[in-house]
Every structure is written in C-alpha cells, then in structure tokens.
Amino acid sequence: GIAFYPGKARLLSCKHHYYDHIPPLINPGQPGDIECTTQRINYTDPFTNQTMKYALVVQGPRDVKKKELVFLQFHLNGTDQDFSAIDYLLFSSFQEFINSPEKAEFMKDCESSYSSWKFSGGFRTWVKMSLVKTKEEDGSETVEFKQETSVVNYIDQRTKPRSDQLFFVVFEWKDPFIQTVQDIITANPWNTIALLCGIFLALFKAADFAKLSVKWMIKIRKRHLKRSRQVMNHIN
C-alpha cells in the first residue's frame, strides 16, 4: 500500500502498467483515468493527537513477474512554499488495510512505524522498492522498506500559463525477493557463558600464536647470526 499526503494537490490519473512500458500522456495536467484502487482516510496525527491528516491510500504493484508498476499524476494549483512536494509512506499489506475495521487507527500505526519520503513537482520520480523482514527472538516480525529513487526533469510544453505544478511518480518492486533477517539475542546465562568461553579461547589462541611467532623469530635470528659468523671465519 502507498499512502499519499497530497495536501491541496489533486490526483489526476492513476494507472497500472506492465513490463516497464508507460505510454506518453496525451493531455498532461488534465484529469484522466483512475484505474487504481484508492481510499481516502482522515485521522489525527499520531504524534500530536491534535492535527487532522488527510491520506489518499493507493494499492501498489503486485505482479512482479510482469514488472507491474503504478504511475500517478497529481496537480497543484499554486503553493505558498518555496518548493512543492508530496509526502508518502509505504506499508506492507494493502489487504490488511482493507480488512481493518479501524482504518484510521491502522494509518496511525503505519505512520508511527514506517518512514516517510517526498517527491517534488516538475519532475518524473521513479521509485524502486524492496522489503526487509526482521524476525526477532520472541517471534514478532518487523518490516522495513528500502527504496532507490531516480528523478528526471519534466519539460512542461503546455501552452497556457503555467502557474500550477504537475507531479509524476512511478512505483515498482526492485526485485521479486523479500529479504529476511533473523535477529538472534543471547539473553540467557548459558549463551553468555558460551560467548565468554569463545572469547577466552580466541585470546588463548592469539597468545599461542604470538608465542610461536616469537620463537620462530628467535630461531631465524640465531640462524642468521650463525651464518654471519661462518662467513666471517671463512674471510679470516
């Protein structure tokens, strides 16, 4: 799932494409087809519990083998900021969001757990996502998204006065694999003792190695001195 925080921006079009093929826009900046599954959610900010937040939740790409991607276009008519950007966050299961009886609470939990990113107006932003799952000792599982972003400047060729901003963003999976990390915590005393024994064994091995190294150096030194004396005796 992809949760956008567009503010005053408006979603113009949203389509699923396959095999990395995105046909050119016929009328950029004009409303088009919205073929994505979307829902609009209002909820209070989980960090302040006072500010109301408006999120547009969109179902992300699913079919990795066909290189499915989601292409979205937004429009913003003026802004009072130095630059225009739209915030978004990724969460792991759109189906869990749909099945959740309290979608506002679901989004508050997502905002508390996941990082958020931005994409700017006047650019084509391509986001390639990957997912990392970490299993902890108590059986719980945490999910983290990683992403690679490439940005290309959009050349606006509209003839009318361009006081508004256009946003273009593409989401796709970087690869079909989910990285799984096993988090091992040595919390009981026996594991601690085993760990200390391993450290002491490594220290003893290091001491033995140093001792053998010193013996070897002394032996080489004696052999060198013996050869030097033999050479001197031969010269005499």
Tab-separated table of N, CA and C in Angstrom, residues 28-30 75-78 156-166:
chain	number	residue	atom	x	y	z
A	28	PRO	N	-1.284	16.037	-20.466
A	28	PRO	CA	-0.743	16.215	-19.117
A	28	PRO	C	-1.340	17.434	-18.435
A	29	GLY	N	-1.663	17.268	-17.173
A	29	GLY	CA	-2.280	18.348	-16.423
A	29	GLY	C	-3.789	18.317	-16.457
A	30	GLN	N	-4.362	17.392	-17.259
A	30	GLN	CA	-5.812	17.274	-17.349
A	30	GLN	C	-6.263	15.980	-16.667
A	75	HIS	N	-1.833	17.217	-9.532
A	75	HIS	CA	-1.872	18.607	-9.976
A	75	HIS	C	-2.062	19.514	-8.753
A	76	LEU	N	-1.262	20.567	-8.689
A	76	LEU	CA	-1.345	21.518	-7.594
A	76	LEU	C	-1.430	22.917	-8.178
A	77	ASN	N	-2.504	23.621	-7.888
A	77	ASN	CA	-2.717	24.965	-8.419
A	77	ASN	C	-2.198	26.001	-7.427
A	78	GLY	N	-0.896	26.240	-7.482
A	78	GLY	CA	-0.300	27.267	-6.630
A	78	GLY	C	0.054	26.742	-5.255
A	156	ASP	N	7.807	20.891	-19.370
A	156	ASP	CA	6.395	21.252	-19.486
A	156	ASP	C	6.182	22.009	-20.806
A	157	GLN	N	5.411	21.421	-21.703
A	157	GLN	CA	5.177	22.022	-23.013
A	157	GLN	C	3.747	22.550	-23.161
A	158	ARG	N	3.081	22.780	-22.054
A	158	ARG	CA	1.725	23.325	-22.130
A	158	ARG	C	1.759	24.778	-22.582
A	159	THR	N	0.769	25.141	-23.392
A	159	THR	CA	0.748	26.496	-23.951
A	159	THR	C	0.121	27.519	-23.016
A	160	LYS	N	-0.774	27.064	-22.130
A	160	LYS	CA	-1.434	28.010	-21.237
A	160	LYS	C	-0.481	28.458	-20.128
A	161	PRO	N	-0.790	29.547	-19.437
A	161	PRO	CA	0.073	29.987	-18.323
A	161	PRO	C	0.255	28.865	-17.303
A	162	ARG	N	1.516	28.645	-16.944
A	162	ARG	CA	1.840	27.503	-16.105
A	162	ARG	C	2.130	27.957	-14.674
A	163	SER	N	1.096	28.424	-13.999
A	163	SER	CA	1.259	28.810	-12.601
A	163	SER	C	1.053	27.621	-11.666
A	164	ASP	N	0.621	26.488	-12.221
A	164	ASP	CA	0.372	25.307	-11.405
A	164	ASP	C	1.519	24.315	-11.559
A	165	GLN	N	1.530	23.325	-10.661
A	165	GLN	CA	2.590	22.324	-10.630
A	165	GLN	C	2.016	20.964	-10.985
A	166	LEU	N	2.816	20.179	-11.708
A	166	LEU	CA	2.461	18.796	-12.018
A	166	LEU	C	3.448	17.859	-11.326
